[in-house]
Amino acid sequence: MSVPEGLSIGEVARRSGLSIHTLRLYEREGLLTGPVRRDAAGRRRYSAWDVEWLGSCRLFRASGMPAGTGDGSGSRPGGA
């Protein structure tokens, strides 16, 4: 999935099964693999990798694994 302009927070919520509130919480807590990009209007724009990572986070949470330390230890492919 290649979306140059990125995905809105609503689209990511729909695809990941997480609420918009949870996505904002994960961002504040540093659980995403990097900073969330913003468009010219300041709206969050997510990548396909963000959606994939959030799916993994959801599985971790369902397994009872703690959310993490908030150190952003998940790394993006290519070290980005």
mmCIF file with all atom_site columns, N, CA and C in Angstrom:
data_model
loop_
_atom_site.group_PDB
_atom_site.id
_atom_site.type_symbol
_atom_site.label_atom_id
_atom_site.label_alt_id
_atom_site.label_comp_id
_atom_site.label_asym_id
_atom_site.label_entity_id
_atom_site.label_seq_id
_atom_site.pdbx_PDB_ins_code
_atom_site.Cartn_x
_atom_site.Cartn_y
_atom_site.Cartn_z
_atom_site.occupancy
_atom_site.B_iso_or_equiv
_atom_site.pdbx_formal_charge
_atom_site.auth_seq_id
_atom_site.auth_comp_id
_atom_site.auth_asym_id
_atom_site.auth_atom_id
_atom_site.pdbx_PDB_model_num
ATOM 1   N N  . MET A 1 1  ? 0.853   -1.165  0.000  1.00 0.00 ? 1  MET A N  1
ATOM 2   C CA . MET A 1 1  ? 0.000   0.000   0.000  1.00 0.00 ? 1  MET A CA 1
ATOM 3   C C  . MET A 1 1  ? 0.898   1.226   0.000  1.00 0.00 ? 1  MET A C  1
ATOM 4   N N  . SER A 1 2  ? 0.821   2.037   -0.989 1.00 0.00 ? 2  SER A N  1
ATOM 5   C CA . SER A 1 2  ? 1.629   3.239   -1.079 1.00 0.00 ? 2  SER A CA 1
ATOM 6   C C  . SER A 1 2  ? 0.712   4.444   -1.166 1.00 0.00 ? 2  SER A C  1
ATOM 7   N N  . VAL A 1 3  ? 0.764   5.277   -0.146 1.00 0.00 ? 3  VAL A N  1
ATOM 8   C CA . VAL A 1 3  ? -0.067  6.470   -0.107 1.00 0.00 ? 3  VAL A CA 1
ATOM 9   C C  . VAL A 1 3  ? 0.855   7.643   0.180  1.00 0.00 ? 3  VAL A C  1
ATOM 10  N N  . PRO A 1 4  ? 1.302   8.370   -0.862 1.00 0.00 ? 4  PRO A N  1
ATOM 11  C CA . PRO A 1 4  ? 2.281   9.423   -0.661 1.00 0.00 ? 4  PRO A CA 1
ATOM 12  C C  . PRO A 1 4  ? 1.860   10.486  0.344  1.00 0.00 ? 4  PRO A C  1
ATOM 13  N N  . GLU A 1 5  ? 0.591   10.873  0.326  1.00 0.00 ? 5  GLU A N  1
ATOM 14  C CA . GLU A 1 5  ? 0.156   11.924  1.225  1.00 0.00 ? 5  GLU A CA 1
ATOM 15  C C  . GLU A 1 5  ? -0.171  11.410  2.613  1.00 0.00 ? 5  GLU A C  1
ATOM 16  N N  . GLY A 1 6  ? -0.214  10.114  2.803  1.00 0.00 ? 6  GLY A N  1
ATOM 17  C CA . GLY A 1 6  ? -0.473  9.522   4.110  1.00 0.00 ? 6  GLY A CA 1
ATOM 18  C C  . GLY A 1 6  ? -1.946  9.322   4.389  1.00 0.00 ? 6  GLY A C  1
ATOM 19  N N  . LEU A 1 7  ? -2.198  8.694   5.503  1.00 0.00 ? 7  LEU A N  1
ATOM 20  C CA . LEU A 1 7  ? -3.552  8.343   5.918  1.00 0.00 ? 7  LEU A CA 1
ATOM 21  C C  . LEU A 1 7  ? -3.987  9.229   7.077  1.00 0.00 ? 7  LEU A C  1
ATOM 22  N N  . SER A 1 8  ? -5.255  9.563   7.090  1.00 0.00 ? 8  SER A N  1
ATOM 23  C CA . SER A 1 8  ? -5.809  10.369  8.186  1.00 0.00 ? 8  SER A CA 1
ATOM 24  C C  . SER A 1 8  ? -5.927  9.513   9.441  1.00 0.00 ? 8  SER A C  1
ATOM 25  N N  . ILE A 1 9  ? -6.079  10.168  10.572 1.00 0.00 ? 9  ILE A N  1
ATOM 26  C CA . ILE A 1 9  ? -6.224  9.448   11.837 1.00 0.00 ? 9  ILE A CA 1
ATOM 27  C C  . ILE A 1 9  ? -7.498  8.585   11.823 1.00 0.00 ? 9  ILE A C  1
ATOM 28  N N  . GLY A 1 10 ? -8.557  9.075   11.185 1.00 0.00 ? 10 GLY A N  1
ATOM 29  C CA . GLY A 1 10 ? -9.792  8.291   11.092 1.00 0.00 ? 10 GLY A CA 1
ATOM 30  C C  . GLY A 1 10 ? -9.609  7.026   10.279 1.00 0.00 ? 10 GLY A C  1
ATOM 31  N N  . GLU A 1 11 ? -8.877  7.141   9.166  1.00 0.00 ? 11 GLU A N  1
ATOM 32  C CA . GLU A 1 11 ? -8.615  5.971   8.323  1.00 0.00 ? 11 GLU A CA 1
ATOM 33  C C  . GLU A 1 11 ? -7.737  4.966   9.069  1.00 0.00 ? 11 GLU A C  1
ATOM 34  N N  . VAL A 1 12 ? -6.752  5.452   9.802  1.00 0.00 ? 12 VAL A N  1
ATOM 35  C CA . VAL A 1 12 ? -5.883  4.551   10.563 1.00 0.00 ? 12 VAL A CA 1
ATOM 36  C C  . VAL A 1 12 ? -6.682  3.864   11.669 1.00 0.00 ? 12 VAL A C  1
ATOM 37  N N  . ALA A 1 13 ? -7.576  4.591   12.311 1.00 0.00 ? 13 ALA A N  1
ATOM 38  C CA . ALA A 1 13 ? -8.429  3.989   13.340 1.00 0.00 ? 13 ALA A CA 1
ATOM 39  C C  . ALA A 1 13 ? -9.264  2.859   12.736 1.00 0.00 ? 13 ALA A C  1
ATOM 40  N N  . ARG A 1 14 ? -9.845  3.123   11.583 1.00 0.00 ? 14 ARG A N  1
ATOM 41  C CA . ARG A 1 14 ? -10.667 2.102   10.917 1.00 0.00 ? 14 ARG A CA 1
ATOM 42  C C  . ARG A 1 14 ? -9.836  0.880   10.554 1.00 0.00 ? 14 ARG A C  1
ATOM 43  N N  . ARG A 1 15 ? -8.660  1.094   9.965  1.00 0.00 ? 15 ARG A N  1
ATOM 44  C CA . ARG A 1 15 ? -7.827  -0.023  9.520  1.00 0.00 ? 15 ARG A CA 1
ATOM 45  C C  . ARG A 1 15 ? -7.197  -0.794  10.668 1.00 0.00 ? 15 ARG A C  1
ATOM 46  N N  . SER A 1 16 ? -6.860  -0.104  11.749 1.00 0.00 ? 16 SER A N  1
ATOM 47  C CA . SER A 1 16 ? -6.152  -0.760  12.856 1.00 0.00 ? 16 SER A CA 1
ATOM 48  C C  . SER A 1 16 ? -7.085  -1.348  13.902 1.00 0.00 ? 16 SER A C  1
ATOM 49  N N  . GLY A 1 17 ? -8.327  -0.872  13.929 1.00 0.00 ? 17 GLY A N  1
ATOM 50  C CA . GLY A 1 17 ? -9.258  -1.327  14.961 1.00 0.00 ? 17 GLY A CA 1
ATOM 51  C C  . GLY A 1 17 ? -9.065  -0.605  16.285 1.00 0.00 ? 17 GLY A C  1
ATOM 52  N N  . LEU A 1 18 ? -8.228  0.429   16.304 1.00 0.00 ? 18 LEU A N  1
ATOM 53  C CA . LEU A 1 18 ? -8.008  1.229   17.502 1.00 0.00 ? 18 LEU A CA 1
ATOM 54  C C  . LEU A 1 18 ? -8.817  2.518   17.397 1.00 0.00 ? 18 LEU A C  1
ATOM 55  N N  . SER A 1 19 ? -9.188  3.071   18.529 1.00 0.00 ? 19 SER A N  1
ATOM 56  C CA . SER A 1 19 ? -9.934  4.324   18.507 1.00 0.00 ? 19 SER A CA 1
ATOM 57  C C  . SER A 1 19 ? -8.999  5.498   18.230 1.00 0.00 ? 19 SER A C  1
ATOM 58  N N  . ILE A 1 20 ? -9.573  6.604   17.802 1.00 0.00 ? 20 ILE A N  1
ATOM 59  C CA . ILE A 1 20 ? -8.800  7.821   17.592 1.00 0.00 ? 20 ILE A CA 1
ATOM 60  C C  . ILE A 1 20 ? -8.165  8.247   18.912 1.00 0.00 ? 20 ILE A C  1
ATOM 61  N N  . HIS A 1 21 ? -8.902  8.126   20.006 1.00 0.00 ? 21 HIS A N  1
ATOM 62  C CA . HIS A 1 21 ? -8.367  8.457   21.328 1.00 0.00 ? 21 HIS A CA 1
ATOM 63  C C  . HIS A 1 21 ? -7.115  7.622   21.632 1.00 0.00 ? 21 HIS A C  1
ATOM 64  N N  . THR A 1 22 ? -7.177  6.321   21.347 1.00 0.00 ? 22 THR A N  1
ATOM 65  C CA . THR A 1 22 ? -6.039  5.439   21.593 1.00 0.00 ? 22 THR A CA 1
ATOM 66  C C  . THR A 1 22 ? -4.852  5.818   20.714 1.00 0.00 ? 22 THR A C  1
ATOM 67  N N  . LEU A 1 23 ? -5.097  6.156   19.457 1.00 0.00 ? 23 LEU A N  1
ATOM 68  C CA . LEU A 1 23 ? -4.007  6.578   18.577 1.00 0.00 ? 23 LEU A CA 1
ATOM 69  C C  . LEU A 1 23 ? -3.312  7.819   19.119 1.00 0.00 ? 23 LEU A C  1
ATOM 70  N N  . ARG A 1 24 ? -4.083  8.765   19.608 1.00 0.00 ? 24 ARG A N  1
ATOM 71  C CA . ARG A 1 24 ? -3.482  9.986   20.184 1.00 0.00 ? 24 ARG A CA 1
ATOM 72  C C  . ARG A 1 24 ? -2.709  9.650   21.458 1.00 0.00 ? 24 ARG A C  1
ATOM 73  N N  . LEU A 1 25 ? -3.251  8.749   22.269 1.00 0.00 ? 25 LEU A N  1
ATOM 74  C CA . LEU A 1 25 ? -2.558  8.314   23.486 1.00 0.00 ? 25 LEU A CA 1
ATOM 75  C C  . LEU A 1 25 ? -1.231  7.645   23.138 1.00 0.00 ? 25 LEU A C  1
ATOM 76  N N  . TYR A 1 26 ? -1.251  6.732   22.181 1.00 0.00 ? 26 TYR A N  1
ATOM 77  C CA . TYR A 1 26 ? -0.020  6.048   21.768 1.00 0.00 ? 26 TYR A CA 1
ATOM 78  C C  . TYR A 1 26 ? 1.016   7.058   21.282 1.00 0.00 ? 26 TYR A C  1
ATOM 79  N N  . GLU A 1 27 ? 0.572   8.073   20.561 1.00 0.00 ? 27 GLU A N  1
ATOM 80  C CA . GLU A 1 27 ? 1.503   9.101   20.093 1.00 0.00 ? 27 GLU A CA 1
ATOM 81  C C  . GLU A 1 27 ? 2.115   9.848   21.283 1.00 0.00 ? 27 GLU A C  1
ATOM 82  N N  . ARG A 1 28 ? 1.276   10.270  22.234 1.00 0.00 ? 28 ARG A N  1
ATOM 83  C CA . ARG A 1 28 ? 1.769   10.997  23.417 1.00 0.00 ? 28 ARG A CA 1
ATOM 84  C C  . ARG A 1 28 ? 2.739   10.158  24.233 1.00 0.00 ? 28 ARG A C  1
ATOM 85  N N  . GLU A 1 29 ? 2.459   8.861   24.341 1.00 0.00 ? 29 GLU A N  1
ATOM 86  C CA . GLU A 1 29 ? 3.279   7.961   25.147 1.00 0.00 ? 29 GLU A CA 1
ATOM 87  C C  . GLU A 1 29 ? 4.537   7.492   24.423 1.00 0.00 ? 29 GLU A C  1
ATOM 88  N N  . GLY A 1 30 ? 4.689   7.856   23.164 1.00 0.00 ? 30 GLY A N  1
ATOM 89  C CA . GLY A 1 30 ? 5.884   7.480   22.417 1.00 0.00 ? 30 GLY A CA 1
ATOM 90  C C  . GLY A 1 30 ? 5.891   6.033   21.958 1.00 0.00 ? 30 GLY A C  1
ATOM 91  N N  . LEU A 1 31 ? 4.714   5.440   21.790 1.00 0.00 ? 31 LEU A N  1
ATOM 92  C CA . LEU A 1 31 ? 4.641   4.029   21.403 1.00 0.00 ? 31 LEU A CA 1
ATOM 93  C C  . LEU A 1 31 ? 4.710   3.808   19.901 1.00 0.00 ? 31 LEU A C  1
ATOM 94  N N  . LEU A 1 32 ? 4.653   4.883   19.135 1.00 0.00 ? 32 LEU A N  1
ATOM 95  C CA . LEU A 1 32 ? 4.813   4.741   17.690 1.00 0.00 ? 32 LEU A CA 1
ATOM 96  C C  . LEU A 1 32 ? 6.308   4.701   17.379 1.00 0.00 ? 32 LEU A C  1
ATOM 97  N N  . THR A 1 33 ? 6.642   4.260   16.203 1.00 0.00 ? 33 THR A N  1
ATOM 98  C CA . THR A 1 33 ? 8.050   4.065   15.856 1.00 0.00 ? 33 THR A CA 1
ATOM 99  C C  . THR A 1 33 ? 8.764   5.344   15.454 1.00 0.00 ? 33 THR A C  1
ATOM 100 N N  . GLY A 1 34 ? 8.058   6.420   15.407 1.00 0.00 ? 34 GLY A N  1
ATOM 101 C CA . GLY A 1 34 ? 8.644   7.710   15.064 1.00 0.00 ? 34 GLY A CA 1
ATOM 102 C C  . GLY A 1 34 ? 7.585   8.775   15.177 1.00 0.00 ? 34 GLY A C  1
ATOM 103 N N  . PRO A 1 35 ? 7.956   10.017  14.947 1.00 0.00 ? 35 PRO A N  1
ATOM 104 C CA . PRO A 1 35 ? 6.962   11.086  15.033 1.00 0.00 ? 35 PRO A CA 1
ATOM 105 C C  . PRO A 1 35 ? 5.918   10.964  13.923 1.00 0.00 ? 35 PRO A C  1
ATOM 106 N N  . VAL A 1 36 ? 4.701   11.321  14.263 1.00 0.00 ? 36 VAL A N  1
ATOM 107 C CA . VAL A 1 36 ? 3.624   11.322  13.271 1.00 0.00 ? 36 VAL A CA 1
ATOM 108 C C  . VAL A 1 36 ? 3.771   12.590  12.441 1.00 0.00 ? 36 VAL A C  1
ATOM 109 N N  . ARG A 1 37 ? 3.768   12.414  11.138 1.00 0.00 ? 37 ARG A N  1
ATOM 110 C CA . ARG A 1 37 ? 3.883   13.569  10.242 1.00 0.00 ? 37 ARG A CA 1
ATOM 111 C C  . ARG A 1 37 ? 2.586   14.375  10.263 1.00 0.00 ? 37 ARG A C  1
ATOM 112 N N  . ARG A 1 38 ? 2.702   15.633  9.918  1.00 0.00 ? 38 ARG A N  1
ATOM 113 C CA . ARG A 1 38 ? 1.532   16.513  9.850  1.00 0.00 ? 38 ARG A CA 1
ATOM 114 C C  . ARG A 1 38 ? 1.480   17.138  8.458  1.00 0.00 ? 38 ARG A C  1
ATOM 115 N N  . ASP A 1 39 ? 0.276   17.377  7.975  1.00 0.00 ? 39 ASP A N  1
ATOM 116 C CA . ASP A 1 39 ? 0.144   18.068  6.693  1.00 0.00 ? 39 ASP A CA 1
ATOM 117 C C  . ASP A 1 39 ? 0.209   19.575  6.930  1.00 0.00 ? 39 ASP A C  1
ATOM 118 N N  . ALA A 1 40 ? 0.055   20.351  5.879  1.00 0.00 ? 40 ALA A N  1
ATOM 119 C CA . ALA A 1 40 ? 0.176   21.807  5.977  1.00 0.00 ? 40 ALA A CA 1
ATOM 120 C C  . ALA A 1 40 ? -0.847  22.404  6.938  1.00 0.00 ? 40 ALA A C  1
ATOM 121 N N  . ALA A 1 41 ? -1.976  21.739  7.111  1.00 0.00 ? 41 ALA A N  1
ATOM 122 C CA . ALA A 1 41 ? -3.018  22.219  8.018  1.00 0.00 ? 41 ALA A CA 1
ATOM 123 C C  . ALA A 1 41 ? -2.836  21.702  9.445  1.00 0.00 ? 41 ALA A C  1
ATOM 124 N N  . GLY A 1 42 ? -1.785  20.899  9.681  1.00 0.00 ? 42 GLY A N  1
ATOM 125 C CA . GLY A 1 42 ? -1.513  20.382  11.015 1.00 0.00 ? 42 GLY A CA 1
ATOM 126 C C  . GLY A 1 42 ? -2.198  19.070  11.341 1.00 0.00 ? 42 GLY A C  1
ATOM 127 N N  . ARG A 1 43 ? -2.876  18.479  10.358 1.00 0.00 ? 43 ARG A N  1
ATOM 128 C CA . ARG A 1 43 ? -3.558  17.194  10.592 1.00 0.00 ? 43 ARG A CA 1
ATOM 129 C C  . ARG A 1 43 ? -2.549  16.058  10.533 1.00 0.00 ? 43 ARG A C  1
ATOM 130 N N  . ARG A 1 44 ? -2.739  15.068  11.398 1.00 0.00 ? 44 ARG A N  1
ATOM 131 C CA . ARG A 1 44 ? -1.857  13.912  11.427 1.00 0.00 ? 44 ARG A CA 1
ATOM 132 C C  . ARG A 1 44 ? -1.961  13.127  10.125 1.00 0.00 ? 44 ARG A C  1
ATOM 133 N N  . ARG A 1 45 ? -0.818  12.644  9.626  1.00 0.00 ? 45 ARG A N  1
ATOM 134 C CA . ARG A 1 45 ? -0.764  11.816  8.428  1.00 0.00 ? 45 ARG A CA 1
ATOM 135 C C  . ARG A 1 45 ? 0.101   10.604  8.758  1.00 0.00 ? 45 ARG A C  1
ATOM 136 N N  . TYR A 1 46 ? -0.476  9.432   8.629  1.00 0.00 ? 46 TYR A N  1
ATOM 137 C CA . TYR A 1 46 ? 0.192   8.180   8.986  1.00 0.00 ? 46 TYR A CA 1
ATOM 138 C C  . TYR A 1 46 ? 0.613   7.431   7.724  1.00 0.00 ? 46 TYR A C  1
ATOM 139 N N  . SER A 1 47 ? 1.620   6.595   7.878  1.00 0.00 ? 47 SER A N  1
ATOM 140 C CA . SER A 1 47 ? 2.106   5.766   6.770  1.00 0.00 ? 47 SER A CA 1
ATOM 141 C C  . SER A 1 47 ? 1.530   4.354   6.884  1.00 0.00 ? 47 SER A C  1
ATOM 142 N N  . ALA A 1 48 ? 1.715   3.586   5.830  1.00 0.00 ? 48 ALA A N  1
ATOM 143 C CA . ALA A 1 48 ? 1.302   2.177   5.853  1.00 0.00 ? 48 ALA A CA 1
ATOM 144 C C  . ALA A 1 48 ? 2.064   1.434   6.942  1.00 0.00 ? 48 ALA A C  1
ATOM 145 N N  . TRP A 1 49 ? 3.339   1.800   7.148  1.00 0.00 ? 49 TRP A N  1
ATOM 146 C CA . TRP A 1 49 ? 4.131   1.150   8.211  1.00 0.00 ? 49 TRP A CA 1
ATOM 147 C C  . TRP A 1 49 ? 3.523   1.436   9.580  1.00 0.00 ? 49 TRP A C  1
ATOM 148 N N  . ASP A 1 50 ? 3.021   2.652   9.800  1.00 0.00 ? 50 ASP A N  1
ATOM 149 C CA . ASP A 1 50 ? 2.375   2.976   11.071 1.00 0.00 ? 50 ASP A CA 1
ATOM 150 C C  . ASP A 1 50 ? 1.188   2.048   11.321 1.00 0.00 ? 50 ASP A C  1
ATOM 151 N N  . VAL A 1 51 ? 0.391   1.808   10.278 1.00 0.00 ? 51 VAL A N  1
ATOM 152 C CA . VAL A 1 51 ? -0.768  0.920   10.413 1.00 0.00 ? 51 VAL A CA 1
ATOM 153 C C  . VAL A 1 51 ? -0.310  -0.496  10.756 1.00 0.00 ? 51 VAL A C  1
ATOM 154 N N  . GLU A 1 52 ? 0.739   -0.958  10.103 1.00 0.00 ? 52 GLU A N  1
ATOM 155 C CA . GLU A 1 52 ? 1.283   -2.295  10.386 1.00 0.00 ? 52 GLU A CA 1
ATOM 156 C C  . GLU A 1 52 ? 1.769   -2.374  11.831 1.00 0.00 ? 52 GLU A C  1
ATOM 157 N N  . TRP A 1 53 ? 2.517   -1.385  12.288 1.00 0.00 ? 53 TRP A N  1
ATOM 158 C CA . TRP A 1 53 ? 3.040   -1.364  13.651 1.00 0.00 ? 53 TRP A CA 1
ATOM 159 C C  . TRP A 1 53 ? 1.897   -1.330  14.664 1.00 0.00 ? 53 TRP A C  1
ATOM 160 N N  . LEU A 1 54 ? 0.867   -0.528  14.406 1.00 0.00 ? 54 LEU A N  1
ATOM 161 C CA . LEU A 1 54 ? -0.271  -0.449  15.314 1.00 0.00 ? 54 LEU A CA 1
ATOM 162 C C  . LEU A 1 54 ? -1.009  -1.775  15.407 1.00 0.00 ? 54 LEU A C  1
ATOM 163 N N  . GLY A 1 55 ? -1.071  -2.519  14.296 1.00 0.00 ? 55 GLY A N  1
ATOM 164 C CA . GLY A 1 55 ? -1.654  -3.862  14.339 1.00 0.00 ? 55 GLY A CA 1
ATOM 165 C C  . GLY A 1 55 ? -0.867  -4.770  15.268 1.00 0.00 ? 55 GLY A C  1
ATOM 166 N N  . SER A 1 56 ? 0.452   -4.653  15.232 1.00 0.00 ? 56 SER A N  1
ATOM 167 C CA . SER A 1 56 ? 1.299   -5.438  16.140 1.00 0.00 ? 56 SER A CA 1
ATOM 168 C C  . SER A 1 56 ? 1.060   -5.009  17.587 1.00 0.00 ? 56 SER A C  1
ATOM 169 N N  . CYS A 1 57 ? 0.965   -3.710  17.822 1.00 0.00 ? 57 CYS A N  1
ATOM 170 C CA . CYS A 1 57 ? 0.704   -3.209  19.174 1.00 0.00 ? 57 CYS A CA 1
ATOM 171 C C  . CYS A 1 57 ? -0.605  -3.769  19.716 1.00 0.00 ? 57 CYS A C  1
ATOM 172 N N  . ARG A 1 58 ? -1.585  -3.835  18.846 1.00 0.00 ? 58 ARG A N  1
ATOM 173 C CA . ARG A 1 58 ? -2.889  -4.373  19.240 1.00 0.00 ? 58 ARG A CA 1
ATOM 174 C C  . ARG A 1 58 ? -2.767  -5.851  19.647 1.00 0.00 ? 58 ARG A C  1
ATOM 175 N N  . LEU A 1 59 ? -1.979  -6.614  18.897 1.00 0.00 ? 59 LEU A N  1
ATOM 176 C CA . LEU A 1 59 ? -1.750  -8.012  19.249 1.00 0.00 ? 59 LEU A CA 1
ATOM 177 C C  . LEU A 1 59 ? -0.986  -8.133  20.560 1.00 0.00 ? 59 LEU A C  1
ATOM 178 N N  . PHE A 1 60 ? 0.002   -7.270  20.765 1.00 0.00 ? 60 PHE A N  1
ATOM 179 C CA . PHE A 1 60 ? 0.753   -7.287  22.026 1.00 0.00 ? 60 PHE A CA 1
ATOM 180 C C  . PHE A 1 60 ? -0.194  -7.039  23.198 1.00 0.00 ? 60 PHE A C  1
ATOM 181 N N  . ARG A 1 61 ? -1.040  -6.031  23.048 1.00 0.00 ? 61 ARG A N  1
ATOM 182 C CA . ARG A 1 61 ? -1.985  -5.684  24.114 1.00 0.00 ? 61 ARG A CA 1
ATOM 183 C C  . ARG A 1 61 ? -2.940  -6.852  24.389 1.00 0.00 ? 61 ARG A C  1
ATOM 184 N N  . ALA A 1 62 ? -3.435  -7.492  23.334 1.00 0.00 ? 62 ALA A N  1
ATOM 185 C CA . ALA A 1 62 ? -4.369  -8.611  23.492 1.00 0.00 ? 62 ALA A CA 1
ATOM 186 C C  . ALA A 1 62 ? -3.715  -9.804  24.181 1.00 0.00 ? 62 ALA A C  1
ATOM 187 N N  . SER A 1 63 ? -2.388  -9.937  24.018 1.00 0.00 ? 63 SER A N  1
ATOM 188 C CA . SER A 1 63 ? -1.684  -11.062 24.638 1.00 0.00 ? 63 SER A CA 1
ATOM 189 C C  . SER A 1 63 ? -1.354  -10.802 26.102 1.00 0.00 ? 63 SER A C  1
ATOM 190 N N  . GLY A 1 64 ? -1.610  -9.577  26.560 1.00 0.00 ? 64 GLY A N  1
ATOM 191 C CA . GLY A 1 64 ? -1.308  -9.229  27.935 1.00 0.00 ? 64 GLY A CA 1
ATOM 192 C C  . GLY A 1 64 ? 0.066   -8.609  28.111 1.00 0.00 ? 64 GLY A C  1
ATOM 193 N N  . MET A 1 65 ? 0.794   -8.431  27.016 1.00 0.00 ? 65 MET A N  1
ATOM 194 C CA . MET A 1 65 ? 2.117   -7.819  27.090 1.00 0.00 ? 65 MET A CA 1
ATOM 195 C C  . MET A 1 65 ? 1.965   -6.346  27.455 1.00 0.00 ? 65 MET A C  1
ATOM 196 N N  . PRO A 1 66 ? 2.837   -5.844  28.343 1.00 0.00 ? 66 PRO A N  1
ATOM 197 C CA . PRO A 1 66 ? 2.750   -4.420  28.682 1.00 0.00 ? 66 PRO A CA 1
ATOM 198 C C  . PRO A 1 66 ? 2.961   -3.547  27.455 1.00 0.00 ? 66 PRO A C  1
ATOM 199 N N  . ALA A 1 67 ? 2.411   -2.352  27.495 1.00 0.00 ? 67 ALA A N  1
ATOM 200 C CA . ALA A 1 67 ? 2.492   -1.439  26.354 1.00 0.00 ? 67 ALA A CA 1
ATOM 201 C C  . ALA A 1 67 ? 3.911   -1.031  26.029 1.00 0.00 ? 67 ALA A C  1
ATOM 202 N N  . GLY A 1 68 ? 4.789   -1.023  26.969 1.00 0.00 ? 68 GLY A N  1
ATOM 203 C CA . GLY A 1 68 ? 6.180   -0.676  26.695 1.00 0.00 ? 68 GLY A CA 1
ATOM 204 C C  . GLY A 1 68 ? 6.641   0.504   27.505 1.00 0.00 ? 68 GLY A C  1
ATOM 205 N N  . THR A 1 69 ? 7.859   0.902   27.250 1.00 0.00 ? 69 THR A N  1
ATOM 206 C CA . THR A 1 69 ? 8.475   1.965   28.019 1.00 0.00 ? 69 THR A CA 1
ATOM 207 C C  . THR A 1 69 ? 8.294   3.320   27.373 1.00 0.00 ? 69 THR A C  1
ATOM 208 N N  . GLY A 1 70 ? 7.738   3.348   26.177 1.00 0.00 ? 70 GLY A N  1
ATOM 209 C CA . GLY A 1 70 ? 7.566   4.617   25.491 1.00 0.00 ? 70 GLY A CA 1
ATOM 210 C C  . GLY A 1 70 ? 8.847   5.121   24.880 1.00 0.00 ? 70 GLY A C  1
ATOM 211 N N  . ASP A 1 71 ? 9.794   4.190   24.631 1.00 0.00 ? 71 ASP A N  1
ATOM 212 C CA . ASP A 1 71 ? 11.073  4.613   24.061 1.00 0.00 ? 71 ASP A CA 1
ATOM 213 C C  . ASP A 1 71 ? 11.097  4.517   22.552 1.00 0.00 ? 71 ASP A C  1
ATOM 214 N N  . GLY A 1 72 ? 9.942   4.182   21.944 1.00 0.00 ? 72 GLY A N  1
ATOM 215 C CA . GLY A 1 72 ? 9.883   4.088   20.490 1.00 0.00 ? 72 GLY A CA 1
ATOM 216 C C  . GLY A 1 72 ? 10.784  3.004   19.962 1.00 0.00 ? 72 GLY A C  1
ATOM 217 N N  . SER A 1 73 ? 10.886  1.885   20.681 1.00 0.00 ? 73 SER A N  1
ATOM 218 C CA . SER A 1 73 ? 11.848  0.847   20.330 1.00 0.00 ? 73 SER A CA 1
ATOM 219 C C  . SER A 1 73 ? 11.509  0.077   19.063 1.00 0.00 ? 73 SER A C  1
ATOM 220 N N  . GLY A 1 74 ? 10.303  0.192   18.564 1.00 0.00 ? 74 GLY A N  1
ATOM 221 C CA . GLY A 1 74 ? 9.987   -0.408  17.276 1.00 0.00 ? 74 GLY A CA 1
ATOM 222 C C  . GLY A 1 74 ? 10.686  0.400   16.202 1.00 0.00 ? 74 GLY A C  1
ATOM 223 N N  . SER A 1 75 ? 11.370  -0.251  15.294 1.00 0.00 ? 75 SER A N  1
ATOM 224 C CA . SER A 1 75 ? 12.091  0.543   14.293 1.00 0.00 ? 75 SER A CA 1
ATOM 225 C C  . SER A 1 75 ? 11.453  0.382   12.927 1.00 0.00 ? 75 SER A C  1
ATOM 226 N N  . ARG A 1 76 ? 11.490  1.442   12.173 1.00 0.00 ? 76 ARG A N  1
ATOM 227 C CA . ARG A 1 76 ? 10.950  1.432   10.825 1.00 0.00 ? 76 ARG A CA 1
ATOM 228 C C  . ARG A 1 76 ? 11.934  0.728   9.899  1.00 0.00 ? 76 ARG A C  1
ATOM 229 N N  . PRO A 1 77 ? 11.414  0.097   8.862  1.00 0.00 ? 77 PRO A N  1
ATOM 230 C CA . PRO A 1 77 ? 12.321  -0.503  7.882  1.00 0.00 ? 77 PRO A CA 1
ATOM 231 C C  . PRO A 1 77 ? 13.242  0.577   7.314  1.00 0.00 ? 77 PRO A C  1
ATOM 232 N N  . GLY A 1 78 ? 14.482  0.242   7.137  1.00 0.00 ? 78 GLY A N  1
ATOM 233 C CA . GLY A 1 78 ? 15.435  1.194   6.570  1.00 0.00 ? 78 GLY A CA 1
ATOM 234 C C  . GLY A 1 78 ? 15.948  2.191   7.584  1.00 0.00 ? 78 GLY A C  1
ATOM 235 N N  . GLY A 1 79 ? 15.616  1.969   8.854  1.00 0.00 ? 79 GLY A N  1
ATOM 236 C CA . GLY A 1 79 ? 16.124  2.826   9.918  1.00 0.00 ? 79 GLY A CA 1
ATOM 237 C C  . GLY A 1 79 ? 15.510  4.202   9.980  1.00 0.00 ? 79 GLY A C  1
ATOM 238 N N  . ALA A 1 80 ? 14.404  4.413   9.283  1.00 0.00 ? 80 ALA A N  1
ATOM 239 C CA . ALA A 1 80 ? 13.773  5.752   9.271  1.00 0.00 ? 80 ALA A CA 1
ATOM 240 C C  . ALA A 1 80 ? 12.997  5.977   10.539 1.00 0.00 ? 80 ALA A C  1
#
